[in-house]
Short mmCIF file of C-alpha atoms in Angstrom, two decimals:
data_model
loop_
_atom_site.label_atom_id
_atom_site.label_comp_id
_atom_site.label_asym_id
_atom_site.label_seq_id
_atom_site.Cartn_x
_atom_site.Cartn_y
_atom_site.Cartn_z
CA MET A 16 -43.54 33.04 20.09
CA VAL A 17 -46.89 34.25 21.39
CA TRP A 18 -49.82 35.14 19.13
CA ILE A 19 -51.17 38.63 19.84
CA GLU A 20 -54.72 39.12 18.65
CA GLY A 21 -55.14 42.50 17.00
CA GLY A 22 -57.36 45.19 18.42
CA LYS A 23 -57.73 48.81 19.46
CA PHE A 24 -55.74 50.57 22.14
CA THR A 25 -54.46 53.97 23.21
CA LEU A 26 -50.99 54.71 21.86
CA GLY A 27 -49.13 57.25 24.00
CA ASP A 28 -50.22 58.95 27.20
CA ASN A 29 -52.33 62.01 28.00
CA ASP A 30 -51.47 61.98 31.70
CA PRO A 31 -50.23 65.46 32.71
CA ALA A 32 -47.26 63.73 34.36
CA ALA A 33 -46.27 61.97 31.13
CA LEU A 34 -43.29 63.16 29.14
CA GLN A 35 -44.13 65.46 26.25
CA ILE A 36 -42.72 62.96 23.75
CA GLU A 37 -45.38 60.46 24.89
CA SER A 38 -48.33 62.66 24.01
CA PRO A 39 -50.88 63.47 22.76
CA ALA A 40 -52.26 59.96 22.91
CA ILE A 41 -54.06 58.60 19.87
CA GLU A 42 -56.36 55.65 19.29
CA ALA A 43 -54.74 52.93 17.21
CA THR A 44 -55.80 49.64 15.68
CA ILE A 45 -53.24 46.86 15.42
CA ASP A 46 -53.34 43.79 13.18
CA GLY A 47 -52.52 40.48 14.87
CA PHE A 48 -48.89 39.28 15.02
CA TYR A 49 -46.58 36.84 16.76
CA ILE A 50 -43.97 38.14 19.20
CA ASP A 51 -41.09 36.49 21.05
CA GLU A 52 -42.11 35.68 24.61
CA THR A 53 -38.67 36.79 25.84
CA GLU A 54 -35.90 39.10 24.82
CA VAL A 55 -33.44 37.41 22.43
CA THR A 56 -30.90 35.57 24.58
CA ASN A 57 -27.16 35.08 24.34
CA ALA A 58 -27.73 31.44 23.34
CA GLN A 59 -30.12 32.40 20.55
CA PHE A 60 -27.85 35.13 19.24
CA LYS A 61 -24.84 32.76 19.35
CA LYS A 62 -26.68 30.31 17.08
CA PHE A 63 -27.13 33.13 14.58
CA VAL A 64 -23.48 34.18 14.79
CA ASP A 65 -22.24 30.59 14.49
CA ALA A 66 -24.44 29.99 11.45
CA THR A 67 -23.64 33.23 9.61
CA LYS A 68 -20.23 34.32 11.01
CA TYR A 69 -21.86 37.69 11.63
CA ILE A 70 -19.75 40.39 13.27
CA THR A 71 -21.67 42.96 15.31
CA VAL A 72 -21.17 46.70 15.03
CA ALA A 73 -19.45 46.78 18.45
CA GLU A 74 -16.88 44.25 17.20
CA ARG A 75 -15.92 46.32 14.16
CA PRO A 76 -13.69 49.40 14.08
CA VAL A 77 -15.78 52.56 14.18
CA ASP A 78 -16.69 53.59 10.62
CA TRP A 79 -15.57 57.21 10.44
CA GLU A 80 -17.29 57.79 7.09
CA PHE A 81 -20.61 56.88 8.70
CA LEU A 82 -19.88 58.50 12.05
CA LYS A 83 -19.13 61.90 10.55
CA THR A 84 -22.59 61.98 8.98
CA GLN A 85 -23.95 61.90 12.54
CA LEU A 86 -21.80 64.86 13.65
CA PRO A 87 -21.74 68.59 12.90
CA PRO A 88 -19.99 69.39 9.59
CA GLY A 89 -16.29 69.99 10.00
CA THR A 90 -15.89 67.76 13.07
CA PRO A 91 -12.26 66.59 12.97
CA LYS A 92 -11.51 62.88 12.69
CA PRO A 93 -10.53 61.32 16.04
CA ASP A 94 -7.27 59.46 16.50
CA ASP A 95 -7.34 55.95 15.07
CA ALA A 96 -6.99 54.59 18.61
CA ASP A 97 -10.34 56.17 19.44
CA LEU A 98 -11.98 54.35 16.54
CA GLU A 99 -11.16 50.86 17.83
CA PRO A 100 -14.10 48.49 18.41
CA GLY A 101 -16.08 49.05 21.58
CA SER A 102 -19.40 49.94 23.14
CA LEU A 103 -21.01 51.79 26.03
CA VAL A 104 -20.73 50.20 29.48
CA PHE A 105 -22.40 51.20 32.72
CA THR A 106 -19.58 52.31 35.03
CA PRO A 107 -21.18 53.69 38.19
CA PRO A 108 -19.23 56.12 40.37
CA ASN A 109 -18.74 55.44 44.08
CA HIS A 110 -20.34 58.71 45.14
CA ALA A 111 -23.28 60.97 44.35
CA VAL A 112 -23.06 62.89 41.06
CA THR A 113 -25.19 65.36 39.17
CA LEU A 114 -27.86 63.58 37.16
CA GLU A 115 -27.59 66.03 34.25
CA ASP A 116 -24.41 64.40 32.89
CA TYR A 117 -24.77 60.73 31.92
CA SER A 118 -21.04 60.51 31.16
CA LYS A 119 -20.67 60.21 34.93
CA TRP A 120 -21.96 56.63 34.69
CA TRP A 121 -21.53 55.62 31.04
CA SER A 122 -18.11 54.91 29.52
CA TRP A 123 -17.03 54.07 25.97
CA THR A 124 -15.17 50.82 26.59
CA LYS A 125 -12.88 49.28 23.99
CA GLY A 126 -13.47 45.57 23.63
CA ALA A 127 -17.00 45.68 25.02
CA ASN A 128 -19.48 43.70 22.92
CA TRP A 129 -22.16 41.03 23.25
CA LYS A 130 -19.57 38.41 24.27
CA HIS A 131 -17.85 40.78 26.73
CA PRO A 132 -20.64 42.92 28.24
CA GLN A 133 -18.40 44.85 30.66
CA GLY A 134 -15.38 44.87 28.35
CA PRO A 135 -12.21 42.75 28.25
CA GLY A 136 -12.09 40.30 31.14
CA SER A 137 -15.87 39.87 31.25
CA ASP A 138 -17.78 37.11 29.46
CA ILE A 139 -21.17 35.44 29.17
CA LYS A 140 -20.22 31.99 30.44
CA GLY A 141 -23.18 30.49 32.24
CA LYS A 142 -25.44 33.24 30.91
CA ASP A 143 -27.05 31.54 27.92
CA ASN A 144 -30.50 32.60 29.14
CA TYR A 145 -29.62 36.26 29.69
CA PRO A 146 -30.69 38.83 27.09
CA VAL A 147 -28.05 39.63 24.50
CA VAL A 148 -26.83 43.23 24.75
CA HIS A 149 -24.51 45.64 22.91
CA VAL A 150 -26.66 45.05 19.83
CA ALA A 151 -26.93 47.92 17.34
CA TYR A 152 -30.02 48.31 15.18
CA GLU A 153 -28.52 46.61 12.14
CA ASP A 154 -27.40 43.68 14.31
CA ALA A 155 -30.93 43.17 15.60
CA GLU A 156 -32.33 43.51 12.09
CA ALA A 157 -29.82 40.96 10.74
CA TYR A 158 -30.77 38.45 13.42
CA ALA A 159 -34.47 38.94 12.78
CA LYS A 160 -34.06 38.37 9.05
CA TRP A 161 -32.02 35.22 9.66
CA ALA A 162 -34.70 33.93 12.02
CA GLY A 163 -37.49 34.59 9.50
CA LYS A 164 -38.90 37.36 11.63
CA ARG A 165 -38.72 41.16 11.87
CA LEU A 166 -38.44 43.86 14.51
CA PRO A 167 -41.65 45.29 15.99
CA THR A 168 -43.06 48.72 15.31
CA GLU A 169 -43.42 50.98 18.34
CA ALA A 170 -47.19 50.55 18.25
CA GLU A 171 -46.97 46.75 18.09
CA TRP A 172 -44.51 46.71 20.95
CA GLU A 173 -46.62 49.02 23.13
CA TYR A 174 -49.83 47.11 22.39
CA ALA A 175 -48.16 43.82 23.36
CA ALA A 176 -46.63 45.31 26.50
CA GLN A 177 -49.93 46.82 27.68
CA ALA A 178 -51.54 43.38 27.31
CA GLY A 179 -55.06 44.72 27.52
CA ASN A 180 -54.36 47.03 30.47
CA ASN A 181 -55.09 49.92 28.14
CA ASN A 182 -53.08 52.95 29.26
CA SER A 183 -52.43 51.66 32.77
CA LYS A 184 -49.24 53.11 34.24
CA PHE A 185 -47.32 49.82 34.20
CA ALA A 186 -47.60 46.62 32.19
CA TRP A 187 -49.35 44.93 35.13
CA GLY A 188 -51.50 47.78 36.49
CA ASN A 189 -51.10 51.12 38.21
CA GLU A 190 -48.94 50.12 41.20
CA LEU A 191 -45.17 49.78 40.73
CA ASN A 192 -44.69 47.02 43.30
CA PRO A 193 -48.12 45.50 43.99
CA GLN A 194 -48.29 44.09 47.52
CA GLY A 195 -44.57 44.76 47.81
CA LYS A 196 -43.69 42.40 44.95
CA TYR A 197 -41.18 43.42 42.29
CA MET A 198 -42.59 42.83 38.82
CA ALA A 199 -39.55 43.95 36.81
CA ASN A 200 -35.80 44.50 36.97
CA PHE A 201 -35.00 48.17 37.58
CA PHE A 202 -32.71 50.28 39.77
CA GLN A 203 -33.37 50.65 43.50
CA GLY A 204 -31.31 52.86 45.80
CA GLU A 205 -29.39 56.06 45.07
CA PHE A 206 -28.91 56.38 41.33
CA PRO A 207 -26.36 55.83 39.85
CA TYR A 208 -23.85 54.96 42.56
CA LYS A 209 -25.67 52.84 45.13
CA ASN A 210 -27.87 50.03 43.85
CA THR A 211 -29.54 48.15 46.70
CA HIS A 212 -30.86 45.57 44.17
CA GLU A 213 -33.92 44.77 46.24
CA ASP A 214 -35.38 43.10 43.14
CA GLY A 215 -32.54 40.56 43.34
CA TYR A 216 -30.39 41.88 40.50
CA GLU A 217 -27.73 44.54 40.26
CA ARG A 218 -27.54 44.44 36.48
CA LEU A 219 -29.18 42.03 34.03
CA ALA A 220 -31.56 39.28 35.04
CA PRO A 221 -32.10 36.00 33.13
CA VAL A 222 -35.19 35.93 30.94
CA LYS A 223 -38.34 34.56 32.61
CA THR A 224 -37.21 35.86 36.01
CA PHE A 225 -40.23 38.08 36.59
CA PRO A 226 -43.92 37.27 36.04
CA PRO A 227 -45.20 37.50 32.45
CA ASN A 228 -47.83 40.02 31.48
CA LYS A 229 -51.37 38.95 30.56
CA PHE A 230 -50.24 38.12 27.02
CA GLY A 231 -47.53 35.78 28.34
CA LEU A 232 -44.59 38.07 27.58
CA TYR A 233 -41.64 38.23 29.95
CA GLU A 234 -39.57 41.30 30.88
CA VAL A 235 -41.27 43.69 28.49
CA ILE A 236 -40.57 46.17 31.27
CA GLY A 237 -37.09 46.67 32.74
CA ASN A 238 -34.04 44.45 32.22
CA VAL A 239 -33.06 45.81 28.77
CA TRP A 240 -34.42 48.43 26.42
CA GLU A 241 -35.74 46.93 23.17
CA TRP A 242 -35.38 48.14 19.59
CA THR A 243 -38.38 49.04 17.44
CA THR A 244 -38.42 49.96 13.76
CA ASP A 245 -39.90 53.42 14.24
CA TYR A 246 -37.70 56.40 13.54
CA TYR A 247 -37.61 58.70 16.55
CA ARG A 248 -39.16 62.14 16.61
CA PRO A 249 -40.32 63.92 19.77
CA ASP A 250 -43.42 65.13 17.92
CA THR A 251 -44.56 61.84 16.40
CA TYR A 252 -47.93 61.72 18.16
CA ALA A 253 -48.50 65.45 17.79
CA LYS A 254 -47.94 65.05 14.05
CA TYR A 255 -50.51 62.27 13.91
CA LYS A 256 -52.99 64.74 15.40
CA THR A 257 -51.92 67.57 13.09
CA ASP A 258 -52.45 65.30 10.09
CA GLY A 259 -56.03 64.80 11.23
CA MET A 260 -55.50 61.18 12.24
CA ARG A 261 -57.84 60.60 15.14
CA GLU A 262 -57.15 56.91 14.75
CA CYS A 263 -54.18 55.07 13.23
CA HIS A 264 -54.20 51.62 11.67
CA SER A 265 -50.98 49.75 12.49
CA PRO A 266 -48.88 52.96 12.47
CA LYS A 267 -45.24 52.59 11.47
CA GLY A 268 -43.95 55.95 12.67
CA PRO A 269 -42.43 58.88 10.77
CA LYS A 270 -40.42 58.62 7.56
CA ASP A 271 -37.25 60.04 9.12
CA SER A 272 -35.79 60.81 12.51
CA TYR A 273 -35.12 64.04 14.31
CA ASP A 274 -33.83 64.65 17.81
CA PRO A 275 -33.37 68.34 18.71
CA ASN A 276 -30.75 67.28 21.25
CA ASP A 277 -28.74 65.55 18.51
CA PRO A 278 -29.92 66.94 15.17
CA TYR A 279 -27.36 65.08 13.04
CA GLY A 280 -27.99 61.59 14.40
CA THR A 281 -30.25 58.92 12.93
CA LYS A 282 -32.29 57.39 15.73
CA ARG A 283 -34.90 54.73 16.32
CA VAL A 284 -37.34 54.36 19.19
CA ILE A 285 -36.49 51.94 21.98
CA LYS A 286 -39.06 50.77 24.51
CA GLY A 287 -39.50 49.18 27.91
CA GLY A 288 -36.80 50.66 30.11
CA SER A 289 -33.92 48.70 31.61
CA PHE A 290 -32.15 47.66 34.80
CA LEU A 291 -31.00 51.28 35.06
CA CYS A 292 -34.43 52.88 35.19
CA SER A 293 -34.95 54.56 38.55
CA GLU A 294 -37.67 56.53 40.30
CA GLN A 295 -34.99 59.17 40.90
CA TYR A 296 -33.78 59.54 37.33
CA CYS A 297 -35.50 57.65 34.53
CA SER A 298 -38.87 56.11 35.35
CA ASN A 299 -39.20 54.62 31.89
CA TYR A 300 -40.32 51.19 33.10
CA ARG A 301 -43.72 51.85 31.50
CA PRO A 302 -45.30 50.64 28.23
CA ASN A 303 -45.90 54.24 27.10
CA ALA A 304 -42.32 55.33 27.71
CA ARG A 305 -40.09 55.86 24.68
CA MET A 306 -36.50 56.91 24.13
CA ALA A 307 -34.27 57.77 21.17
CA THR A 308 -31.12 55.78 20.43
CA SER A 309 -28.63 56.13 17.58
CA ILE A 310 -28.86 53.25 15.15
CA ASP A 311 -25.14 52.50 15.49
CA SER A 312 -25.31 52.42 19.27
CA GLY A 313 -24.55 49.34 21.32
CA GLN A 314 -25.12 49.57 25.05
CA GLU A 315 -24.98 47.29 28.07
CA HIS A 316 -28.71 47.73 28.68
CA LEU A 317 -30.02 47.47 25.11
CA GLY A 318 -31.41 44.32 23.48
CA PHE A 319 -34.44 43.32 21.42
CA ARG A 320 -37.17 40.81 20.66
CA CYS A 321 -38.72 39.92 17.31
CA VAL A 322 -42.19 39.67 15.80
CA LYS A 323 -43.66 37.77 12.88
CA ASP A 324 -46.75 38.20 10.75
CA LYS A 325 -49.37 35.48 10.65
#
């Protein structure tokens, strides 16, 4: 782990080009903490599973009693076959598609989980040093507790990712590819069907592939999204302002979640972007970027790293 000295920074982004959910920015003070230098790897997660016999959410049948609380009242129960264990896998089409419908490149795949990232027939042999994926929030939380750690808050994560480049566009500065050099794993080409993988990777990259930021953290940008403990609301920063908080001390986010696009779901904030972020579609390979994800969601581009108090 890497020790992050506490300090002040700008949480969020006031740039007119920033997404509304990233603003208004607010000054925050963070206490010092330790953070994993890399995303949790397959090898690390396997040690946890071997020691505890833990079964991830993606390996369990879908819990209808929980799922229906995330859906509009009266939603009929799906067929039992549709409740078999699985997760979301990136399945790109072979032609251009409208970018308004993510079901064109995401598929619920039975049998997909951390050991089988693309579903049955795929595996993680030879990929011990790749980030573990298809990890739901409770899976990440269980690992962190076992390891004597915890998951980061959104503010802690953003402070660590910025690494002193306060409110610069990227974790390393304001240029995406300085001097033509790729600093992170993201999507190049025609999203989502034609990845030219000029950065060297079509999907995941091993940890420590790209240069660390100034705090010594690897792949805080791109590769996989990372869980934080903050509940998601699009108006989190606006509410800080409304409450008269010109400055926050180690903010931990709102007390509950709300996503107007999915009002029944319980969601947490994920940070950092992934190998699917693209200039054409989702330029979330920035420290200030944030996205909502259902707590029971496992996805091929979602992982985590842990923190620890001094």
